[in-house]
Coordinates of C-alpha atoms in Angstrom, one line a residue:
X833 CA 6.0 96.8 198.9
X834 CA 9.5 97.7 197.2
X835 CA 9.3 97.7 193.5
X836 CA 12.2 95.0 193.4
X837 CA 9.9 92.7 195.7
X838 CA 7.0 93.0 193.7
X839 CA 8.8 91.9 190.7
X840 CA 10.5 89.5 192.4
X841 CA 7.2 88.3 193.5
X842 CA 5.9 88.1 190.0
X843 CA 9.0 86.4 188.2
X844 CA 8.5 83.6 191.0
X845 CA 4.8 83.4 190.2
X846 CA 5.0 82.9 186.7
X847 CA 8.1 80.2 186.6
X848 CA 6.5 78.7 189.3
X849 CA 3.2 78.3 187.7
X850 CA 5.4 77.7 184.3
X851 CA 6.4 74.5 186.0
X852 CA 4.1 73.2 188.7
X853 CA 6.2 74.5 191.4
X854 CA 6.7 77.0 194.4
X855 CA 10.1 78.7 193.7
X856 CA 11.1 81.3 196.6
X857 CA 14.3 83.9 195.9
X858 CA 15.9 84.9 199.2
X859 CA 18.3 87.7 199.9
X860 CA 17.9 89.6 195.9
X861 CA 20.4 92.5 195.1
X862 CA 19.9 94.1 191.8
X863 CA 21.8 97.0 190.3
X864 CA 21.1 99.4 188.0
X865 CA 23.6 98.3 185.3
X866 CA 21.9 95.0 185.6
X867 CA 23.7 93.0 187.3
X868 CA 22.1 90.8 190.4
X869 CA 22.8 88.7 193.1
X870 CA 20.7 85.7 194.7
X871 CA 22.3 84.3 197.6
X872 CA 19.3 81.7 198.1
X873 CA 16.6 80.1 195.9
X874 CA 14.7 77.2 196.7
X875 CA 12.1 75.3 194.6
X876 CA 9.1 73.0 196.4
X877 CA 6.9 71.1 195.1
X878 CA 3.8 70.6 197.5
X879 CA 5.5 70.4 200.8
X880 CA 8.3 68.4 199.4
X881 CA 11.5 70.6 199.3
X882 CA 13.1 69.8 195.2
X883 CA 16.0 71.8 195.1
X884 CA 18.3 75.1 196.8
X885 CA 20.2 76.8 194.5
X886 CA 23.2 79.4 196.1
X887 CA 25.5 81.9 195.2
X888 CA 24.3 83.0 191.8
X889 CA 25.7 85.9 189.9
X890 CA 24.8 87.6 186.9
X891 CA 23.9 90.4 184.5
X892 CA 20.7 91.2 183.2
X893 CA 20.4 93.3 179.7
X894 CA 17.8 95.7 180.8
X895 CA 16.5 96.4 177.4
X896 CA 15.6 93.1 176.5
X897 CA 14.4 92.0 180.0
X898 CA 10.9 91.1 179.2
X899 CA 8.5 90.5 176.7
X900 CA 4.9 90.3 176.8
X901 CA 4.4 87.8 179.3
X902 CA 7.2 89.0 181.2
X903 CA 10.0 86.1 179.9
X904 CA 13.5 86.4 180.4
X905 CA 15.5 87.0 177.4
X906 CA 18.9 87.1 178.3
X907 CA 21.0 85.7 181.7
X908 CA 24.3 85.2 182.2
X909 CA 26.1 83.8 185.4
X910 CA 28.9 82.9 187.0
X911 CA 28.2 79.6 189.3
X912 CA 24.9 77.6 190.0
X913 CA 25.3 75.2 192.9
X914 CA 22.0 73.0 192.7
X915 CA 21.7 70.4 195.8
X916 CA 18.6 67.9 194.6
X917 CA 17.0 66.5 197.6
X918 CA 15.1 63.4 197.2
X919 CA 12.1 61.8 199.4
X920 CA 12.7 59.8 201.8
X921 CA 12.0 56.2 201.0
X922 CA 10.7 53.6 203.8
X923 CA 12.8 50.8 204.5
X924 CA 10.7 47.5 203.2
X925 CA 10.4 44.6 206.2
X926 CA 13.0 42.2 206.2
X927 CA 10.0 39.5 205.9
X928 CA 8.5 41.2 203.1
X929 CA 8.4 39.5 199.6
X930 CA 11.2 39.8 197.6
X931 CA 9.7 41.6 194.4
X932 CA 11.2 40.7 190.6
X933 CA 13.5 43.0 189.4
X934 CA 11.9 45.5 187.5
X935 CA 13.1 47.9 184.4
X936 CA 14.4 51.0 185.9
X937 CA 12.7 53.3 183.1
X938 CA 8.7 53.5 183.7
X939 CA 6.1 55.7 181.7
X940 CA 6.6 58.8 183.9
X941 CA 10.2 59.2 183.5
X942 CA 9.8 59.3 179.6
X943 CA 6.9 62.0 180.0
X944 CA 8.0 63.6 182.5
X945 CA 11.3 64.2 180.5
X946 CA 9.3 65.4 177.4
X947 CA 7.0 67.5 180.0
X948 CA 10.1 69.2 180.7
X949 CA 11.5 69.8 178.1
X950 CA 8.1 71.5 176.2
X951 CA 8.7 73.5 179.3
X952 CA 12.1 74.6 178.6
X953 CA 11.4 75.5 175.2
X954 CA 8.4 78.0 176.1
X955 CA 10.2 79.3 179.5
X956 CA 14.1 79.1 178.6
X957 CA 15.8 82.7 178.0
X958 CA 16.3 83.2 174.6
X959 CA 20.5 83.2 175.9
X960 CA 22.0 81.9 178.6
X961 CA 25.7 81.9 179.7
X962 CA 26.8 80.4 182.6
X963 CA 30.5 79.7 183.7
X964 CA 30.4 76.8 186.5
X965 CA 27.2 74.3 187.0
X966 CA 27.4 72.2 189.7
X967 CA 24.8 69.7 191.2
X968 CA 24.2 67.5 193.8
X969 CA 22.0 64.4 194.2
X970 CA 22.5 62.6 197.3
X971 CA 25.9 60.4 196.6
X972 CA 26.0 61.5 192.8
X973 CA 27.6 64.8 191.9
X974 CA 27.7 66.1 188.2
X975 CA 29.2 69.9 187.2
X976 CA 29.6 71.4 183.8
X977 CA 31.9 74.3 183.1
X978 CA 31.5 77.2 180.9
X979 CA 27.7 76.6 179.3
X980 CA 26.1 78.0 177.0
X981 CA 22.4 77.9 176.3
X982 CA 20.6 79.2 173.1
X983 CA 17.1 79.2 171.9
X984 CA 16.6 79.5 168.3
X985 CA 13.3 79.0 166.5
X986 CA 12.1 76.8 169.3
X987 CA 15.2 74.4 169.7
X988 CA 17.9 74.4 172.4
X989 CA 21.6 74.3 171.6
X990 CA 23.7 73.7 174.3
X991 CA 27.2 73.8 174.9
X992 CA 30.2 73.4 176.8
X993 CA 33.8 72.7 177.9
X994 CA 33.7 70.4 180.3
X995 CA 31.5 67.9 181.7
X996 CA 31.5 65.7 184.8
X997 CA 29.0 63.1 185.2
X998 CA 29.0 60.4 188.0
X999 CA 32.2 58.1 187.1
X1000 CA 33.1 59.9 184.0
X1001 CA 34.7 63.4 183.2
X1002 CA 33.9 64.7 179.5
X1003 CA 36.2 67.6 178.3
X1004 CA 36.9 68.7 174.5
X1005 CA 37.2 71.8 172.6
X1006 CA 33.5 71.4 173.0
X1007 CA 30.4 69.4 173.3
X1008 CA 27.4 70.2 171.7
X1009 CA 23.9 68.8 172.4
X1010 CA 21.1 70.1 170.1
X1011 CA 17.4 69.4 170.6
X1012 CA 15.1 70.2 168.0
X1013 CA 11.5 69.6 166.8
X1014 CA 10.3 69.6 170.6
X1015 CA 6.9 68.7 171.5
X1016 CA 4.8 67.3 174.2
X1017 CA 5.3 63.5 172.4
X1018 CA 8.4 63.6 170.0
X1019 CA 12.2 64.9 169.7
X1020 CA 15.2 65.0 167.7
X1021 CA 18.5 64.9 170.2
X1022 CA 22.2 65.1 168.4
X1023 CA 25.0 65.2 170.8
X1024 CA 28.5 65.7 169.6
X1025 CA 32.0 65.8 171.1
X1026 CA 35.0 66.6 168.8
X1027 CA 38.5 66.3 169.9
X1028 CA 37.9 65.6 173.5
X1029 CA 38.5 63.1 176.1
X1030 CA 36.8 61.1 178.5
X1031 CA 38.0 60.2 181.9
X1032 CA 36.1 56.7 183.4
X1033 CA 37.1 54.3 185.9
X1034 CA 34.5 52.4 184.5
X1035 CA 35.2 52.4 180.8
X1036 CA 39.1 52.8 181.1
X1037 CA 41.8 52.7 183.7
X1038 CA 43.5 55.1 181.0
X1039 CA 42.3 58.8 179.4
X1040 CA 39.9 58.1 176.3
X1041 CA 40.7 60.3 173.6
X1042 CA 38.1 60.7 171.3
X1043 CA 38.1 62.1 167.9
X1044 CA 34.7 61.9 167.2
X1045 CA 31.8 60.8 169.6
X1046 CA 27.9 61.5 168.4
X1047 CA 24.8 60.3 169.0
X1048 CA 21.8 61.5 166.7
X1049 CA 17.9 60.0 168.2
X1050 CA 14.7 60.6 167.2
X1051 CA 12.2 59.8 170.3
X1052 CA 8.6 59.3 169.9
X1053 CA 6.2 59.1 173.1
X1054 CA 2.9 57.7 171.0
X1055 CA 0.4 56.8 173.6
X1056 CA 1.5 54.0 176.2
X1057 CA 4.6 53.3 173.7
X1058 CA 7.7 55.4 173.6
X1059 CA 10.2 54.7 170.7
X1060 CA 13.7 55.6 169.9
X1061 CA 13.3 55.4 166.1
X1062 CA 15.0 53.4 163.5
X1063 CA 16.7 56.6 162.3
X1064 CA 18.8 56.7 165.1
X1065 CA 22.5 56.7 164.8
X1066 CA 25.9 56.6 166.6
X1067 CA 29.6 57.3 166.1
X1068 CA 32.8 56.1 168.1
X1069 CA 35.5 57.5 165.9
X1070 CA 35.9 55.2 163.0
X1071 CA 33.1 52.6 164.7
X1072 CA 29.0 53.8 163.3
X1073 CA 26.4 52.1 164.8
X1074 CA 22.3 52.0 164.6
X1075 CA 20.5 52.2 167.2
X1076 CA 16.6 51.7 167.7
X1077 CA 14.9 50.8 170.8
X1078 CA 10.8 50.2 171.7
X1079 CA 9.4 50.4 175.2
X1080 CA 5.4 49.3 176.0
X1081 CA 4.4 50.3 179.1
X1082 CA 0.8 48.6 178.7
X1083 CA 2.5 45.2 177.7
X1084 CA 5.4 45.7 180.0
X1085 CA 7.8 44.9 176.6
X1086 CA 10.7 46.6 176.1
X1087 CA 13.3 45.9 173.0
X1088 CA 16.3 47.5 172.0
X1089 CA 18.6 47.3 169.0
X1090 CA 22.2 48.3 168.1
X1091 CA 24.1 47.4 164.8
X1092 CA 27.8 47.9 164.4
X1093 CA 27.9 48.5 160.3
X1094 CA 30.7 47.2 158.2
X1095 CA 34.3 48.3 159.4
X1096 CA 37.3 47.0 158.8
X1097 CA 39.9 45.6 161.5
X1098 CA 42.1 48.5 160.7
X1099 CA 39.2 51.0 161.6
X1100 CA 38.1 49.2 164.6
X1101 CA 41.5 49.6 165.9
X1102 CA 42.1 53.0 165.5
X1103 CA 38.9 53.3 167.2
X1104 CA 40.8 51.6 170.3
X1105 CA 44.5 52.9 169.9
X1106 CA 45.2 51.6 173.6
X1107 CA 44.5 48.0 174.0
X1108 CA 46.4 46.5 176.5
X1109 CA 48.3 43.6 174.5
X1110 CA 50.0 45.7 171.7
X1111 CA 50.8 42.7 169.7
X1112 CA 47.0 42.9 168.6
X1113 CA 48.2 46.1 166.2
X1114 CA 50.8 43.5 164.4
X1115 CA 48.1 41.6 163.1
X1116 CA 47.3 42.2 159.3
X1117 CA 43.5 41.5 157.9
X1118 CA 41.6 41.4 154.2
X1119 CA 37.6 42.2 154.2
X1120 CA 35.6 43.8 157.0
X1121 CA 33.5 43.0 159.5
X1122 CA 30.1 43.1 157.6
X1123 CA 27.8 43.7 160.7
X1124 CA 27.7 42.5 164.1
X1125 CA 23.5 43.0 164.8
X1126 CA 22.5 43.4 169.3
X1127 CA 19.1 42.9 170.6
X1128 CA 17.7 42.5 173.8
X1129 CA 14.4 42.8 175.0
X1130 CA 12.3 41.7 178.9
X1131 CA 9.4 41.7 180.4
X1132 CA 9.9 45.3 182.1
X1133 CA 8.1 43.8 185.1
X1134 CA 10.5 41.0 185.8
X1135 CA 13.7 41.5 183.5
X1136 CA 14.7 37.5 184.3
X1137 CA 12.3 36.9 181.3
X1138 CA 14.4 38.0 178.9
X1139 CA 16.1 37.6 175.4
X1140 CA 19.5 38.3 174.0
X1141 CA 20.7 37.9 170.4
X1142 CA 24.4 38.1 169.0
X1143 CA 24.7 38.0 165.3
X1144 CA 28.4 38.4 163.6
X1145 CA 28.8 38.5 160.2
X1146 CA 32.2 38.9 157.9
X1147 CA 32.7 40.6 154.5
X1148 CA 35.5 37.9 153.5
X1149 CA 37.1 38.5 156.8
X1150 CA 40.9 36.8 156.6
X1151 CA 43.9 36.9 158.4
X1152 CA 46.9 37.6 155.9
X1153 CA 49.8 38.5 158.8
X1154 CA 50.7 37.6 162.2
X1155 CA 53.8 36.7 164.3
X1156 CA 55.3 33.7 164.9
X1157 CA 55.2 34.7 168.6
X1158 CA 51.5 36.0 168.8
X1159 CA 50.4 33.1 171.4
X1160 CA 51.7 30.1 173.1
X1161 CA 48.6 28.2 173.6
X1162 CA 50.9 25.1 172.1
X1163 CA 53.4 25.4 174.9
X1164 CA 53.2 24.4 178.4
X1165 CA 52.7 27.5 180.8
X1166 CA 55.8 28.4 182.5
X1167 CA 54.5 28.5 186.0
X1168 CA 53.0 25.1 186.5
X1169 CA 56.0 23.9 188.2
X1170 CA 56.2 20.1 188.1
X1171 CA 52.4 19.9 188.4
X1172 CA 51.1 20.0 184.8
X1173 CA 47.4 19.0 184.2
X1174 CA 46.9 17.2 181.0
X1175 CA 44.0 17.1 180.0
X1176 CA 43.6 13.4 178.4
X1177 CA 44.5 12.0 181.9
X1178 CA 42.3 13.9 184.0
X1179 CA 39.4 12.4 186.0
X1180 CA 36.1 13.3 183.9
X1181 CA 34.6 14.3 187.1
X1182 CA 36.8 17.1 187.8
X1183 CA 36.4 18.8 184.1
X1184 CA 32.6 18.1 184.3
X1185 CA 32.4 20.2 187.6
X1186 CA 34.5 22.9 186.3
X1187 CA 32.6 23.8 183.3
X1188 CA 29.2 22.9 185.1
X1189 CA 30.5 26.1 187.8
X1190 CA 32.2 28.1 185.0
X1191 CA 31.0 27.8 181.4
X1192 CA 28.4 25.1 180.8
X1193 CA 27.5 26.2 177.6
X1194 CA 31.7 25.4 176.2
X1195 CA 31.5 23.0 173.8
X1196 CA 28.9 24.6 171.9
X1197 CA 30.1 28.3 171.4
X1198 CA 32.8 29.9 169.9
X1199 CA 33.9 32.0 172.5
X1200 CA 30.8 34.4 173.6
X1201 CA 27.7 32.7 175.5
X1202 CA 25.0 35.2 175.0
X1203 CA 22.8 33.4 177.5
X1204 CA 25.3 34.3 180.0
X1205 CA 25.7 38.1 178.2
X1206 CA 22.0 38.5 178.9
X1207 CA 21.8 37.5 182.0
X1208 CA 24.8 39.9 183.1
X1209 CA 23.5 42.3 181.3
X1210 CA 20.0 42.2 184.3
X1211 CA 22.3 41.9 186.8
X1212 CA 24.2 45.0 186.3
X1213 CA 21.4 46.9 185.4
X1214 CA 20.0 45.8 188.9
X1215 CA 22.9 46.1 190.5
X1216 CA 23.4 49.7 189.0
X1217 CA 26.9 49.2 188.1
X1218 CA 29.3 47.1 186.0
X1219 CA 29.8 43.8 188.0
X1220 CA 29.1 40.9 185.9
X1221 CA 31.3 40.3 183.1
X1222 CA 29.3 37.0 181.2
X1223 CA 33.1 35.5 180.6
X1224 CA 33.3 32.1 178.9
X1225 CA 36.3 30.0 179.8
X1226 CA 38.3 31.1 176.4
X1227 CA 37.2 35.0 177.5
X1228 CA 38.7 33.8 181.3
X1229 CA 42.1 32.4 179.3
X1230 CA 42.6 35.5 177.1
X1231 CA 42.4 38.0 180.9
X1232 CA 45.3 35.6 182.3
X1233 CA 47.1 35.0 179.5
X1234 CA 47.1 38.2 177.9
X1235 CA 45.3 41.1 179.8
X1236 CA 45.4 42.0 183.2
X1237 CA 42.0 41.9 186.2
X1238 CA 40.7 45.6 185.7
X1239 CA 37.1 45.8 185.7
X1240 CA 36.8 47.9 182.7
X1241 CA 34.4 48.1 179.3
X1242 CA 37.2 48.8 177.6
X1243 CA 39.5 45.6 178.9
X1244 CA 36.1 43.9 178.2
X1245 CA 35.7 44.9 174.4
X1246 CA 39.6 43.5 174.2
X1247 CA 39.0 40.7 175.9
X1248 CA 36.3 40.1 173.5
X1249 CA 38.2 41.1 170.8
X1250 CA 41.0 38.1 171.6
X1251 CA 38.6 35.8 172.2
X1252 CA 37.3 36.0 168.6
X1253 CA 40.3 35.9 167.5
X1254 CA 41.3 31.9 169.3
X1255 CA 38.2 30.5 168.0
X1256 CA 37.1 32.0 164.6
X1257 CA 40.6 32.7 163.2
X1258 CA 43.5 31.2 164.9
X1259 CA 41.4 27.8 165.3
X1260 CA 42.9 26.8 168.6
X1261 CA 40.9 23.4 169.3
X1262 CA 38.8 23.7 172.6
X1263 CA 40.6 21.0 174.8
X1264 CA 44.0 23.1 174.4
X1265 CA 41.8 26.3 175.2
X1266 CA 40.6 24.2 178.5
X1267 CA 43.7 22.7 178.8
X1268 CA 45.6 25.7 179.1
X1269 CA 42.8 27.5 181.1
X1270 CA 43.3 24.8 184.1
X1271 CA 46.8 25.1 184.2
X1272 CA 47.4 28.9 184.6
X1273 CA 44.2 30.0 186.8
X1274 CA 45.0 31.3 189.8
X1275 CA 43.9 29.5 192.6
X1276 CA 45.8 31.0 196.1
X1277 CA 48.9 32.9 196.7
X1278 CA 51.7 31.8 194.5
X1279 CA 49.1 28.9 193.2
X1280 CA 48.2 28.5 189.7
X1281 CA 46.5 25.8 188.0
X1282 CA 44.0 22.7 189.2
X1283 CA 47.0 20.7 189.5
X1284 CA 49.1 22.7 192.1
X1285 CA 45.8 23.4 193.7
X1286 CA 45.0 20.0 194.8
X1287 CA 48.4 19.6 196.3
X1288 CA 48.2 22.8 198.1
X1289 CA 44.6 22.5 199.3
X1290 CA 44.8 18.5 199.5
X1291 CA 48.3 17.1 199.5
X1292 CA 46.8 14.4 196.7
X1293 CA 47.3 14.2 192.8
X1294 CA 43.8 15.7 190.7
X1295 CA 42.8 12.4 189.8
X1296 CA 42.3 11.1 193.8
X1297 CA 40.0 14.1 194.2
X1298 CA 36.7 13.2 195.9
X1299 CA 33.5 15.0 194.8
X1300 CA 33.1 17.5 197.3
X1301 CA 36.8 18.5 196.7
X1302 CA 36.2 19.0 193.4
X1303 CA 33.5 21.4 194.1
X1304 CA 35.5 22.9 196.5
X1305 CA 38.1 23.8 193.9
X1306 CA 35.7 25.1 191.5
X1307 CA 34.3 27.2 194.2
X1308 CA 38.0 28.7 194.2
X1309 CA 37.9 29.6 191.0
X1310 CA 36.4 32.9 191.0
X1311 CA 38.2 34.3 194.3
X1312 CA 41.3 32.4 194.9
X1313 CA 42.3 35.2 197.3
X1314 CA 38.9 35.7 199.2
X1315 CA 38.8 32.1 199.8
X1316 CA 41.9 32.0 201.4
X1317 CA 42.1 34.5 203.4
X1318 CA 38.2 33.4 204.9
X1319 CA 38.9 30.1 205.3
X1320 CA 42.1 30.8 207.7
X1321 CA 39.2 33.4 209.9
X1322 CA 37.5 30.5 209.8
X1323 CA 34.7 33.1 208.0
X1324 CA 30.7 32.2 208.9
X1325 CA 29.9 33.6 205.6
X1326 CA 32.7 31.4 203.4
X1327 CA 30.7 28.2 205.5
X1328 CA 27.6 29.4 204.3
X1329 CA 28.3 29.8 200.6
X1330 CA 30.7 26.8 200.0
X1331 CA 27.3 24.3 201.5
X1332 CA 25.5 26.3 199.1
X1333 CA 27.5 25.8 196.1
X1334 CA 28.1 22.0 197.0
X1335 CA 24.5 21.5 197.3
X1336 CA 24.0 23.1 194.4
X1337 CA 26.1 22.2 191.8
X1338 CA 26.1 18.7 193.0
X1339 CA 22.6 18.0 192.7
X1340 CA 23.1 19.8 189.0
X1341 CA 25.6 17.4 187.9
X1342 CA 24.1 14.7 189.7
X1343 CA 20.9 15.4 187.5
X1344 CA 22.6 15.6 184.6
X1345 CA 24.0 12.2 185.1
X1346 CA 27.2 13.3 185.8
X1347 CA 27.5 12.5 189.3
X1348 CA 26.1 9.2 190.8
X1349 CA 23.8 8.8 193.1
X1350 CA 26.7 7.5 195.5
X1351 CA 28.6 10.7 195.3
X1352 CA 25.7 12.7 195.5
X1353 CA 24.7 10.9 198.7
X1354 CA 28.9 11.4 199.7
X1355 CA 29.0 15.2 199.7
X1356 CA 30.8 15.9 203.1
X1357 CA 30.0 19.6 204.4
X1358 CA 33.0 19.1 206.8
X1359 CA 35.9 20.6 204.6
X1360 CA 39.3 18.8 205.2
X1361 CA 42.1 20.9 204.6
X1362 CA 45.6 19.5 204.2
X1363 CA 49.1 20.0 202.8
X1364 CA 50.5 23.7 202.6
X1365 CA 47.5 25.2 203.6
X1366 CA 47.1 23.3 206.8
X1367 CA 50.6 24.2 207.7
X1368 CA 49.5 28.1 206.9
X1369 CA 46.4 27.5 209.3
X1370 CA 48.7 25.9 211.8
X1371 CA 50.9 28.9 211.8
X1372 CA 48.8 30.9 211.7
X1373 CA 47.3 29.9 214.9
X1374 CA 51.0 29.8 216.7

């Protein structure tokens, strides 16, 4: 066999046994200055193809090649195309029970991440420079652009230029990630970016700029308990937060903190220099936010049994300066047309089924519902993406009024942001807040407010509103658009979902006493559509 085969053969053997896996190299040129070429690697595990790997190009330093046990010390390459190839999955049975949503973290991902990275440590090169990384799993593609790799006294140092991650781009005169005091059952992690920016649909329609991001952890794995330690830090520009987190895999518990510590408005702003509503940087404050204390924690086997926890606490928080024109929750929305709702004349009925559908919890906050922030909190985790928003009615008021639709955290912390700002400091009393709410949501094309709705869906004035219309308004609410558009394609689906919301709300408000028995026993499934929209249906069928 050719010398280059048989120590081809060995490097193979030894990572491969390094990490519990078969790793073939296809198609090896090396040269005698050291540099190589391997067009094809592949790495199995069992019979289960892992990972190909193509088109990687390097230089080796011969001299310092191998050590005793024949370890790489030094590699440096061009591009790395990884393509992760996952198992096959069989499709459950439609009839099959539907299982409780489960925490998507178990025991094996934590060890096998502290497997691998013991691994790393022992097996790494002592150097490693590589200009392009680029991986593929499935759907999800990540890259990372001039990296660097060092090994120093046991810990790894990484860096680089630019990093893309599924949904978000990270780029910066660098970003460091440093991982010291490695072992098979603890960690120290610090990851830094400095003067960088950070491209997300999902946090921001806008570029992020980012002065100074870091996270600092200390991870424990003790046992059937892994914990992110109390020690643990964060830093979003001028914003510092603590972080701690506790996951028991034999009591299927898992809790997580985060503390925002004491930061003035000031600071918090700078930290967000790109709010939507710019009036929000005229506003003048005394004090500071003392602390504003998260935790959550679920049954990791069904996350519905869960807990969420809000605390907010001021250091003589006051506001000393705003503008005459800030808001104009006292005035009457411009376009209400010659339909205003008030409030104090409204049929109780209608305002019970509104908040019943959208914020039942109303009277009794002050503008966040952390029932509601937990429970949106499992659903986007199940859902894998940022869907649910938790929005009270005063959080729904402060998007229309001031903010615009965009499904983004960084809209969201505004939002929040505004909404603190109605209820704990400009005082605005909750029946304007509702008041205004049903006057300017939008409820169809050109249609905004309850008022203007009931005309346009029922040619009659609020107040003659049956039951069922009133729950068919409410179902409105959250897709004014959708509903229209369905209800003119005379959509299967749309009939399925507005039964199931009349059934279910009214059976809610008839148990809470709200609705009598009589109405309850009146819901009519058979939808009756007049004024403006039945002329649209009509012409739409010309």
């Amino acid at each position: 066999m050719h010398p280059v085969k048989i120590f081809q053969k060995k490097v193979c053997e030894k990572i491969g046994k390094a990490f519990n896996i078969s790793l073939n190299i296809e198609k090896t040129r090396f040269h005698l200055n050291g540099s190589f070429t391997i067009k094809e690697l592949y790495i199995r595990k069992g019979h289960r193809l892992l990972l190909t790997a193509t088109g990687i190009h390097g230089k080796i330093k011969l001299r310092a090649l191998f050590r005793r046990k024949f370890l790489l010390s030094l590699l440096s390459a061009e591009t790395i195309q990884i393509d992760f190839l996952s198992a096959s999955h069989k499709v459950s049975e439609s009839n099959a029970p539907v299982k409780q949503p489960a925490f998507p973290l178990q025991a094996r991902h934590y060890k096998g991440a502290f497997r691998l990275l013991e691994r790393l440590k022992k097996y790494i090169p002592l150097h490693t420079d590589i200009t392009a990384v680029a991986m593929n799993a499935g759907r999800y593609t990540s890259s990372i652009k001039k990296l660097i790799i060092e090994k120093r006294d046991g810990n790894l140092h990484f860096t680089a230029n630019e990093t893309r991650l599924p949904g978000m781009l990270i780029s910066g005169s660098s970003t460091l990630l440093n991982i010291t005091n490695i072992t098979d059952s603890s960690l120290s992690l610090s990851l830094v970016v400095e003067q960088g920016t950070i491209t997300s649909p999902v946090l921001s329609s806008k570029e992020i700029t980012v002065d100074h991001l870091s996270v600092q952890a200390d991870c424990h794995l003790s046992g059937d308990v892994f914990i992110l330690a109390e020690t643990s830090v964060a830093r979003y520009n001028q914003l510092r937060f603590s972080l701690s987190a506790i996951h028991d895999f034999s009591n299927n518990h898992y809790k997580a903190g985060i503390r925002l510590e004491e930061v003035s408005i000031a600071d918090f702003l700078r930290a967000f220099p790109d709010f939507c509503y710019r009036k929000i940087y005229d506003l003048a404050f005394t004090g500071a936010v003392a602390y504003a204390n998260v935790h959550f924690s679920c049954n990791t086997n069904n996350m519905w049994e869960h807990t969420f926890e809000l605390d907010l606490h001021n250091n003589q928080l006051q506001l000393t300066e705003c503008p005459a024109d800030w808001h104009n929750l006292y005035e009457k929305p411009a376009n209400t047309g010659n339909h205003y709702l008030d409030i104090r004349q409204t049929q109780p009925l209608l305002l019970a089924t509104i908040l019943c559908t959208e914020d039942t919890t109303f009277f009794k906050h002050r503008g966040l519902d952390p029932v509601a922030i937990g429970y949106s909190i499992i659903q986007n985790i199940i859902n894998r993406g940022f869907q649910r928003g938790a929005s009270t009615i005063t959080m729904q008021l402060v998007r229309n009024l001031f903010l615009n639709h965009e499904k983004t955290v960084y809209r969201k912390i505004e939002e929040v942001f505004i909404t603190l700002l109605l209820e704990h400091f400009f005082h605005i009393p909750k029946m304007k807040i509702l008041e205004h709410y049903l006057n300017i949501i939008e409820m169809g094309p050109d249609i905004y407010g309850l008022a203007n709705a009931s005309w346009f869906y029922f040619s009659k004035p609020v107040n003659d509103l049956t039951f069922t219309e009133c729950l068919v308004l409410s179902y409105i609410i959250p897709r004014p658009k959708f509903f229209l558009d369905a209800f003119m394609q005379e959509s299967e689906q749309l009939k399925r979902n507005l039964r199931t919301h009349i059934k279910r709300f009214g059976r809610m408000l008839f148990l809470q006493g709200i609705a009598t028995q009589e109405q309850q026993d009146g819901l009519d499934m058979n939808i009756i559509i007049q004024g403006k929209t039945l002329s649209l249906l009509q012409t739409a069928g010309t």
